[in-house]
Amino acid sequence: MRIRYGTDIVKIERIERLLRRKDAAAAKLFTENERTYAEGRGRGMYATYAAMFAAKEAVIKALHGGGGTWHDIEVCHDASGAPYLRLTGVAQTRSCELGVMSSTLSLSHE
């Protein structure tokens, strides 16, 4: 079976408002590794959060809603900075059920 991850675009301002307004939002939506990476981006922090959020939404859609929690889908970066996905828990199980063998990831925001 072939699965293609979709593309989602998220407004940076929307994510910034959410994260500034709700103290627990970052911890709910992003893993500790994701938060460390985004916060290390300085002025680009909210753009990074928006891109990761968009990637997670696209994965949830590609898994037909079977993504589990936001933490079951983690956006990681290799040594060269290239993004990749780490699926755990329900997301990993659903991915296997759908026959996903590998994935690629491209990050974008508005």
mmCIF file of N, CA and C in Angstrom:
data_model
loop_
_atom_site.group_PDB
_atom_site.id
_atom_site.type_symbol
_atom_site.label_atom_id
_atom_site.label_comp_id
_atom_site.label_asym_id
_atom_site.label_seq_id
_atom_site.Cartn_x
_atom_site.Cartn_y
_atom_site.Cartn_z
ATOM 1 N N MET A 1 0.837 -1.177 0.000
ATOM 2 C CA MET A 1 0.000 0.000 0.000
ATOM 3 C C MET A 1 0.886 1.245 0.000
ATOM 4 N N ARG A 2 0.507 2.212 -0.777
ATOM 5 C CA ARG A 2 1.244 3.466 -0.845
ATOM 6 C C ARG A 2 0.503 4.529 -0.035
ATOM 7 N N ILE A 3 1.248 5.202 0.818
ATOM 8 C CA ILE A 3 0.683 6.297 1.606
ATOM 9 C C ILE A 3 1.512 7.536 1.329
ATOM 10 N N ARG A 4 0.861 8.619 1.139
ATOM 11 C CA ARG A 4 1.554 9.886 0.948
ATOM 12 C C ARG A 4 1.140 10.829 2.052
ATOM 13 N N TYR A 5 2.113 11.421 2.677
ATOM 14 C CA TYR A 5 1.812 12.422 3.697
ATOM 15 C C TYR A 5 1.377 13.691 3.003
ATOM 16 N N GLY A 6 0.390 14.317 3.547
ATOM 17 C CA GLY A 6 -0.128 15.545 2.967
ATOM 18 C C GLY A 6 0.705 16.746 3.358
ATOM 19 N N THR A 7 0.263 17.867 2.885
ATOM 20 C CA THR A 7 0.918 19.128 3.204
ATOM 21 C C THR A 7 -0.059 19.990 3.980
ATOM 22 N N ASP A 8 0.390 20.545 5.053
ATOM 23 C CA ASP A 8 -0.399 21.488 5.822
ATOM 24 C C ASP A 8 0.411 22.764 5.959
ATOM 25 N N ILE A 9 -0.263 23.861 5.905
ATOM 26 C CA ILE A 9 0.367 25.156 6.128
ATOM 27 C C ILE A 9 -0.299 25.778 7.350
ATOM 28 N N VAL A 10 0.515 26.261 8.268
ATOM 29 C CA VAL A 10 0.001 26.853 9.499
ATOM 30 C C VAL A 10 0.526 28.284 9.603
ATOM 31 N N LYS A 11 -0.355 29.183 9.972
ATOM 32 C CA LYS A 11 0.068 30.569 10.168
ATOM 33 C C LYS A 11 0.933 30.665 11.427
ATOM 34 N N ILE A 12 2.078 31.271 11.274
ATOM 35 C CA ILE A 12 3.001 31.430 12.397
ATOM 36 C C ILE A 12 2.323 32.199 13.523
ATOM 37 N N GLU A 13 1.601 33.253 13.187
ATOM 38 C CA GLU A 13 0.932 34.087 14.190
ATOM 39 C C GLU A 13 -0.055 33.271 15.019
ATOM 40 N N ARG A 14 -0.741 32.338 14.386
ATOM 41 C CA ARG A 14 -1.712 31.488 15.099
ATOM 42 C C ARG A 14 -1.005 30.651 16.167
ATOM 43 N N ILE A 15 0.116 30.048 15.806
ATOM 44 C CA ILE A 15 0.850 29.220 16.760
ATOM 45 C C ILE A 15 1.462 30.091 17.857
ATOM 46 N N GLU A 16 1.992 31.242 17.480
ATOM 47 C CA GLU A 16 2.575 32.143 18.478
ATOM 48 C C GLU A 16 1.520 32.561 19.499
ATOM 49 N N ARG A 17 0.336 32.953 19.022
ATOM 50 C CA ARG A 17 -0.744 33.350 19.947
ATOM 51 C C ARG A 17 -1.102 32.205 20.892
ATOM 52 N N LEU A 18 -1.221 31.012 20.331
ATOM 53 C CA LEU A 18 -1.575 29.849 21.142
ATOM 54 C C LEU A 18 -0.528 29.590 22.218
ATOM 55 N N LEU A 19 0.735 29.600 21.834
ATOM 56 C CA LEU A 19 1.797 29.278 22.784
ATOM 57 C C LEU A 19 1.998 30.381 23.827
ATOM 58 N N ARG A 20 1.757 31.612 23.447
ATOM 59 C CA ARG A 20 1.876 32.720 24.414
ATOM 60 C C ARG A 20 0.692 32.757 25.380
ATOM 61 N N ARG A 21 -0.486 32.365 24.893
ATOM 62 C CA ARG A 21 -1.715 32.447 25.682
ATOM 63 C C ARG A 21 -1.875 31.289 26.656
ATOM 64 N N LYS A 22 -1.466 30.120 26.244
ATOM 65 C CA LYS A 22 -1.688 28.927 27.073
ATOM 66 C C LYS A 22 -0.346 28.324 27.457
ATOM 67 N N ASP A 23 -0.025 28.423 28.745
ATOM 68 C CA ASP A 23 1.269 27.960 29.231
ATOM 69 C C ASP A 23 1.529 26.488 28.929
ATOM 70 N N ALA A 24 0.507 25.658 29.001
ATOM 71 C CA ALA A 24 0.695 24.221 28.827
ATOM 72 C C ALA A 24 0.654 23.765 27.367
ATOM 73 N N ALA A 25 0.348 24.666 26.446
ATOM 74 C CA ALA A 25 0.167 24.269 25.043
ATOM 75 C C ALA A 25 1.430 23.663 24.445
ATOM 76 N N ALA A 26 2.571 24.274 24.676
ATOM 77 C CA ALA A 26 3.815 23.751 24.095
ATOM 78 C C ALA A 26 4.098 22.343 24.604
ATOM 79 N N ALA A 27 3.917 22.121 25.884
ATOM 80 C CA ALA A 27 4.167 20.794 26.449
ATOM 81 C C ALA A 27 3.164 19.761 25.955
ATOM 82 N N LYS A 28 1.948 20.182 25.679
ATOM 83 C CA LYS A 28 0.920 19.256 25.183
ATOM 84 C C LYS A 28 1.171 18.886 23.725
ATOM 85 N N LEU A 29 1.577 19.865 22.912
ATOM 86 C CA LEU A 29 1.691 19.656 21.472
ATOM 87 C C LEU A 29 3.052 19.137 21.013
ATOM 88 N N PHE A 30 4.097 19.447 21.782
ATOM 89 C CA PHE A 30 5.452 19.147 21.324
ATOM 90 C C PHE A 30 6.235 18.372 22.376
ATOM 91 N N THR A 31 7.075 17.467 21.900
ATOM 92 C CA THR A 31 7.922 16.707 22.820
ATOM 93 C C THR A 31 8.997 17.623 23.393
ATOM 94 N N GLU A 32 9.668 17.153 24.411
ATOM 95 C CA GLU A 32 10.745 17.936 25.008
ATOM 96 C C GLU A 32 11.843 18.228 23.976
ATOM 97 N N ASN A 33 12.179 17.234 23.151
ATOM 98 C CA ASN A 33 13.192 17.440 22.111
ATOM 99 C C ASN A 33 12.757 18.505 21.108
ATOM 100 N N GLU A 34 11.493 18.482 20.719
ATOM 101 C CA GLU A 34 10.985 19.479 19.781
ATOM 102 C C GLU A 34 11.027 20.881 20.388
ATOM 103 N N ARG A 35 10.650 20.989 21.656
ATOM 104 C CA ARG A 35 10.669 22.295 22.314
ATOM 105 C C ARG A 35 12.095 22.825 22.436
ATOM 106 N N THR A 36 13.021 21.957 22.773
ATOM 107 C CA THR A 36 14.425 22.370 22.880
ATOM 108 C C THR A 36 14.942 22.861 21.533
ATOM 109 N N TYR A 37 14.613 22.124 20.476
ATOM 110 C CA TYR A 37 15.049 22.517 19.132
ATOM 111 C C TYR A 37 14.449 23.871 18.743
ATOM 112 N N ALA A 38 13.141 24.024 18.912
ATOM 113 C CA ALA A 38 12.464 25.264 18.515
ATOM 114 C C ALA A 38 12.978 26.456 19.307
ATOM 115 N N GLU A 39 13.122 26.289 20.597
ATOM 116 C CA GLU A 39 13.557 27.405 21.431
ATOM 117 C C GLU A 39 15.008 27.778 21.161
ATOM 118 N N GLY A 40 15.770 26.854 20.616
ATOM 119 C CA GLY A 40 17.145 27.145 20.220
ATOM 120 C C GLY A 40 17.234 27.920 18.915
ATOM 121 N N ARG A 41 16.120 28.123 18.254
ATOM 122 C CA ARG A 41 16.096 28.835 16.971
ATOM 123 C C ARG A 41 15.997 30.345 17.139
ATOM 124 N N GLY A 42 15.943 30.823 18.379
ATOM 125 C CA GLY A 42 15.916 32.261 18.622
ATOM 126 C C GLY A 42 14.680 32.918 18.047
ATOM 127 N N ARG A 43 14.898 33.941 17.230
ATOM 128 C CA ARG A 43 13.776 34.692 16.658
ATOM 129 C C ARG A 43 12.912 33.830 15.747
ATOM 130 N N GLY A 44 13.444 32.737 15.252
ATOM 131 C CA GLY A 44 12.678 31.851 14.379
ATOM 132 C C GLY A 44 11.898 30.778 15.122
ATOM 133 N N MET A 45 11.832 30.907 16.433
ATOM 134 C CA MET A 45 11.199 29.885 17.266
ATOM 135 C C MET A 45 9.752 29.595 16.849
ATOM 136 N N TYR A 46 8.950 30.619 16.660
ATOM 137 C CA TYR A 46 7.539 30.389 16.361
ATOM 138 C C TYR A 46 7.344 29.844 14.946
ATOM 139 N N ALA A 47 8.205 30.226 14.021
ATOM 140 C CA ALA A 47 8.152 29.644 12.672
ATOM 141 C C ALA A 47 8.484 28.156 12.739
ATOM 142 N N THR A 48 9.437 27.803 13.574
ATOM 143 C CA THR A 48 9.809 26.396 13.750
ATOM 144 C C THR A 48 8.658 25.616 14.366
ATOM 145 N N TYR A 49 8.061 26.160 15.405
ATOM 146 C CA TYR A 49 6.897 25.509 16.010
ATOM 147 C C TYR A 49 5.778 25.338 14.977
ATOM 148 N N ALA A 50 5.521 26.360 14.170
ATOM 149 C CA ALA A 50 4.458 26.282 13.163
ATOM 150 C C ALA A 50 4.749 25.186 12.150
ATOM 151 N N ALA A 51 5.985 25.078 11.704
ATOM 152 C CA ALA A 51 6.350 24.051 10.729
ATOM 153 C C ALA A 51 6.184 22.650 11.324
ATOM 154 N N MET A 52 6.591 22.475 12.574
ATOM 155 C CA MET A 52 6.443 21.165 13.210
ATOM 156 C C MET A 52 4.976 20.821 13.436
ATOM 157 N N PHE A 53 4.184 21.812 13.824
ATOM 158 C CA PHE A 53 2.754 21.584 14.016
ATOM 159 C C PHE A 53 2.108 21.163 12.703
ATOM 160 N N ALA A 54 2.448 21.847 11.619
ATOM 161 C CA ALA A 54 1.897 21.509 10.302
ATOM 162 C C ALA A 54 2.281 20.081 9.915
ATOM 163 N N ALA A 55 3.521 19.694 10.180
ATOM 164 C CA ALA A 55 3.964 18.334 9.863
ATOM 165 C C ALA A 55 3.149 17.304 10.649
ATOM 166 N N LYS A 56 2.932 17.564 11.917
ATOM 167 C CA LYS A 56 2.168 16.630 12.745
ATOM 168 C C LYS A 56 0.728 16.503 12.249
ATOM 169 N N GLU A 57 0.115 17.626 11.889
ATOM 170 C CA GLU A 57 -1.250 17.569 11.355
ATOM 171 C C GLU A 57 -1.299 16.762 10.064
ATOM 172 N N ALA A 58 -0.301 16.932 9.213
ATOM 173 C CA ALA A 58 -0.260 16.183 7.956
ATOM 174 C C ALA A 58 -0.130 14.684 8.220
ATOM 175 N N VAL A 59 0.666 14.310 9.190
ATOM 176 C CA VAL A 59 0.827 12.894 9.532
ATOM 177 C C VAL A 59 -0.477 12.321 10.070
ATOM 178 N N ILE A 60 -1.144 13.057 10.939
ATOM 179 C CA ILE A 60 -2.430 12.593 11.480
ATOM 180 C C ILE A 60 -3.409 12.328 10.347
ATOM 181 N N LYS A 61 -3.460 13.220 9.379
ATOM 182 C CA LYS A 61 -4.353 13.029 8.233
ATOM 183 C C LYS A 61 -3.932 11.824 7.405
ATOM 184 N N ALA A 62 -2.644 11.666 7.189
ATOM 185 C CA ALA A 62 -2.155 10.533 6.401
ATOM 186 C C ALA A 62 -2.440 9.202 7.093
ATOM 187 N N LEU A 63 -2.471 9.228 8.408
ATOM 188 C CA LEU A 63 -2.789 8.012 9.170
ATOM 189 C C LEU A 63 -4.292 7.882 9.396
ATOM 190 N N HIS A 64 -5.054 8.658 8.671
ATOM 191 C CA HIS A 64 -6.521 8.625 8.737
ATOM 192 C C HIS A 64 -7.018 8.831 10.155
ATOM 193 N N GLY A 65 -6.396 9.791 10.842
ATOM 194 C CA GLY A 65 -6.818 10.141 12.190
ATOM 195 C C GLY A 65 -6.256 9.252 13.267
ATOM 196 N N GLY A 66 -5.432 8.288 12.902
ATOM 197 C CA GLY A 66 -4.900 7.343 13.883
ATOM 198 C C GLY A 66 -3.542 7.727 14.420
ATOM 199 N N GLY A 67 -3.348 9.005 14.735
ATOM 200 C CA GLY A 67 -2.045 9.480 15.166
ATOM 201 C C GLY A 67 -1.768 9.379 16.642
ATOM 202 N N GLY A 68 -2.773 9.001 17.432
ATOM 203 C CA GLY A 68 -2.563 8.943 18.879
ATOM 204 C C GLY A 68 -2.457 10.336 19.464
ATOM 205 N N THR A 69 -1.489 10.538 20.335
ATOM 206 C CA THR A 69 -1.293 11.853 20.935
ATOM 207 C C THR A 69 -0.287 12.647 20.097
ATOM 208 N N TRP A 70 -0.218 13.935 20.374
ATOM 209 C CA TRP A 70 0.747 14.789 19.667
ATOM 210 C C TRP A 70 2.174 14.302 19.909
ATOM 211 N N HIS A 71 2.410 13.664 21.034
ATOM 212 C CA HIS A 71 3.761 13.184 21.357
ATOM 213 C C HIS A 71 4.102 11.880 20.645
ATOM 214 N N ASP A 72 3.100 11.205 20.076
ATOM 215 C CA ASP A 72 3.360 9.978 19.312
ATOM 216 C C ASP A 72 3.976 10.288 17.951
ATOM 217 N N ILE A 73 3.952 11.544 17.559
ATOM 218 C CA ILE A 73 4.547 11.999 16.299
ATOM 219 C C ILE A 73 5.589 13.048 16.666
ATOM 220 N N GLU A 74 6.843 12.744 16.419
ATOM 221 C CA GLU A 74 7.912 13.673 16.772
ATOM 222 C C GLU A 74 8.686 14.067 15.526
ATOM 223 N N VAL A 75 8.899 15.368 15.361
ATOM 224 C CA VAL A 75 9.722 15.889 14.275
ATOM 225 C C VAL A 75 11.145 16.009 14.815
ATOM 226 N N CYS A 76 12.054 15.273 14.196
ATOM 227 C CA CYS A 76 13.455 15.271 14.611
ATOM 228 C C CYS A 76 14.310 15.861 13.489
ATOM 229 N N HIS A 77 15.571 16.074 13.782
ATOM 230 C CA HIS A 77 16.505 16.603 12.782
ATOM 231 C C HIS A 77 17.808 15.823 12.883
ATOM 232 N N ASP A 78 18.350 15.438 11.712
ATOM 233 C CA ASP A 78 19.621 14.718 11.735
ATOM 234 C C ASP A 78 20.775 15.714 11.878
ATOM 235 N N ALA A 79 21.993 15.210 11.849
ATOM 236 C CA ALA A 79 23.174 16.042 12.075
ATOM 237 C C ALA A 79 23.295 17.185 11.067
ATOM 238 N N SER A 80 22.772 16.973 9.868
ATOM 239 C CA SER A 80 22.851 18.031 8.849
ATOM 240 C C SER A 80 21.669 18.994 8.932
ATOM 241 N N GLY A 81 20.726 18.731 9.842
ATOM 242 C CA GLY A 81 19.562 19.597 9.997
ATOM 243 C C GLY A 81 18.335 19.129 9.238
ATOM 244 N N ALA A 82 18.462 18.047 8.458
ATOM 245 C CA ALA A 82 17.323 17.537 7.690
ATOM 246 C C ALA A 82 16.274 16.947 8.638
ATOM 247 N N PRO A 83 14.996 17.284 8.421
ATOM 248 C CA PRO A 83 13.955 16.772 9.304
ATOM 249 C C PRO A 83 13.570 15.331 8.960
ATOM 250 N N TYR A 84 13.164 14.616 9.984
ATOM 251 C CA TYR A 84 12.610 13.275 9.798
ATOM 252 C C TYR A 84 11.601 13.017 10.915
ATOM 253 N N LEU A 85 10.789 11.992 10.728
ATOM 254 C CA LEU A 85 9.748 11.656 11.701
ATOM 255 C C LEU A 85 10.169 10.502 12.593
ATOM 256 N N ARG A 86 9.759 10.579 13.841
ATOM 257 C CA ARG A 86 9.877 9.451 14.764
ATOM 258 C C ARG A 86 8.462 9.189 15.266
ATOM 259 N N LEU A 87 7.920 8.034 14.907
ATOM 260 C CA LEU A 87 6.580 7.652 15.342
ATOM 261 C C LEU A 87 6.689 6.647 16.475
ATOM 262 N N THR A 88 5.873 6.829 17.495
ATOM 263 C CA THR A 88 5.818 5.903 18.622
ATOM 264 C C THR A 88 4.355 5.645 18.951
ATOM 265 N N GLY A 89 4.115 4.741 19.869
ATOM 266 C CA GLY A 89 2.768 4.502 20.376
ATOM 267 C C GLY A 89 1.750 4.220 19.287
ATOM 268 N N VAL A 90 0.597 4.856 19.400
ATOM 269 C CA VAL A 90 -0.520 4.643 18.476
ATOM 270 C C VAL A 90 -0.133 5.012 17.049
ATOM 271 N N ALA A 91 0.628 6.083 16.863
ATOM 272 C CA ALA A 91 1.024 6.498 15.513
ATOM 273 C C ALA A 91 1.875 5.428 14.842
ATOM 274 N N GLN A 92 2.792 4.848 15.584
ATOM 275 C CA GLN A 92 3.641 3.792 15.030
ATOM 276 C C GLN A 92 2.800 2.555 14.701
ATOM 277 N N THR A 93 1.908 2.184 15.593
ATOM 278 C CA THR A 93 1.040 1.031 15.360
ATOM 279 C C THR A 93 0.182 1.244 14.121
ATOM 280 N N ARG A 94 -0.434 2.409 14.025
ATOM 281 C CA ARG A 94 -1.294 2.710 12.873
ATOM 282 C C ARG A 94 -0.493 2.726 11.581
ATOM 283 N N SER A 95 0.686 3.289 11.623
ATOM 284 C CA SER A 95 1.568 3.320 10.459
ATOM 285 C C SER A 95 1.868 1.904 9.970
ATOM 286 N N CYS A 96 2.167 1.004 10.898
ATOM 287 C CA CYS A 96 2.433 -0.403 10.540
ATOM 288 C C CYS A 96 1.183 -1.069 9.970
ATOM 289 N N GLU A 97 0.026 -0.802 10.576
ATOM 290 C CA GLU A 97 -1.229 -1.366 10.074
ATOM 291 C C GLU A 97 -1.494 -0.960 8.632
ATOM 292 N N LEU A 98 -1.117 0.266 8.294
ATOM 293 C CA LEU A 98 -1.326 0.778 6.940
ATOM 294 C C LEU A 98 -0.226 0.354 5.968
ATOM 295 N N GLY A 99 0.784 -0.341 6.476
ATOM 296 C CA GLY A 99 1.850 -0.836 5.615
ATOM 297 C C GLY A 99 2.908 0.186 5.253
ATOM 298 N N VAL A 100 3.012 1.237 6.044
ATOM 299 C CA VAL A 100 4.023 2.259 5.768
ATOM 300 C C VAL A 100 5.401 1.674 6.048
ATOM 301 N N MET A 101 6.269 1.753 5.055
ATOM 302 C CA MET A 101 7.622 1.206 5.190
ATOM 303 C C MET A 101 8.642 2.304 5.513
ATOM 304 N N SER A 102 8.410 3.490 5.009
ATOM 305 C CA SER A 102 9.317 4.610 5.263
ATOM 306 C C SER A 102 8.560 5.907 4.978
ATOM 307 N N SER A 103 9.174 6.998 5.350
ATOM 308 C CA SER A 103 8.553 8.293 5.107
ATOM 309 C C SER A 103 9.635 9.324 4.844
ATOM 310 N N THR A 104 9.229 10.395 4.228
ATOM 311 C CA THR A 104 10.090 11.561 4.078
ATOM 312 C C THR A 104 9.317 12.749 4.621
ATOM 313 N N LEU A 105 10.045 13.798 4.954
ATOM 314 C CA LEU A 105 9.407 14.941 5.582
ATOM 315 C C LEU A 105 9.980 16.227 5.023
ATOM 316 N N SER A 106 9.095 17.120 4.688
ATOM 317 C CA SER A 106 9.456 18.457 4.276
ATOM 318 C C SER A 106 8.669 19.419 5.142
ATOM 319 N N LEU A 107 9.334 20.393 5.742
ATOM 320 C CA LEU A 107 8.676 21.322 6.631
ATOM 321 C C LEU A 107 8.377 22.640 5.937
ATOM 322 N N SER A 108 7.190 23.185 6.235
ATOM 323 C CA SER A 108 6.839 24.483 5.677
ATOM 324 C C SER A 108 5.883 25.191 6.626
ATOM 325 N N HIS A 109 5.797 26.490 6.441
ATOM 326 C CA HIS A 109 4.827 27.306 7.148
ATOM 327 C C HIS A 109 4.513 28.457 6.218
ATOM 328 N N GLU A 110 3.658 29.380 6.642
ATOM 329 C CA GLU A 110 3.251 30.467 5.748
ATOM 330 C C GLU A 110 4.447 31.256 5.243
#
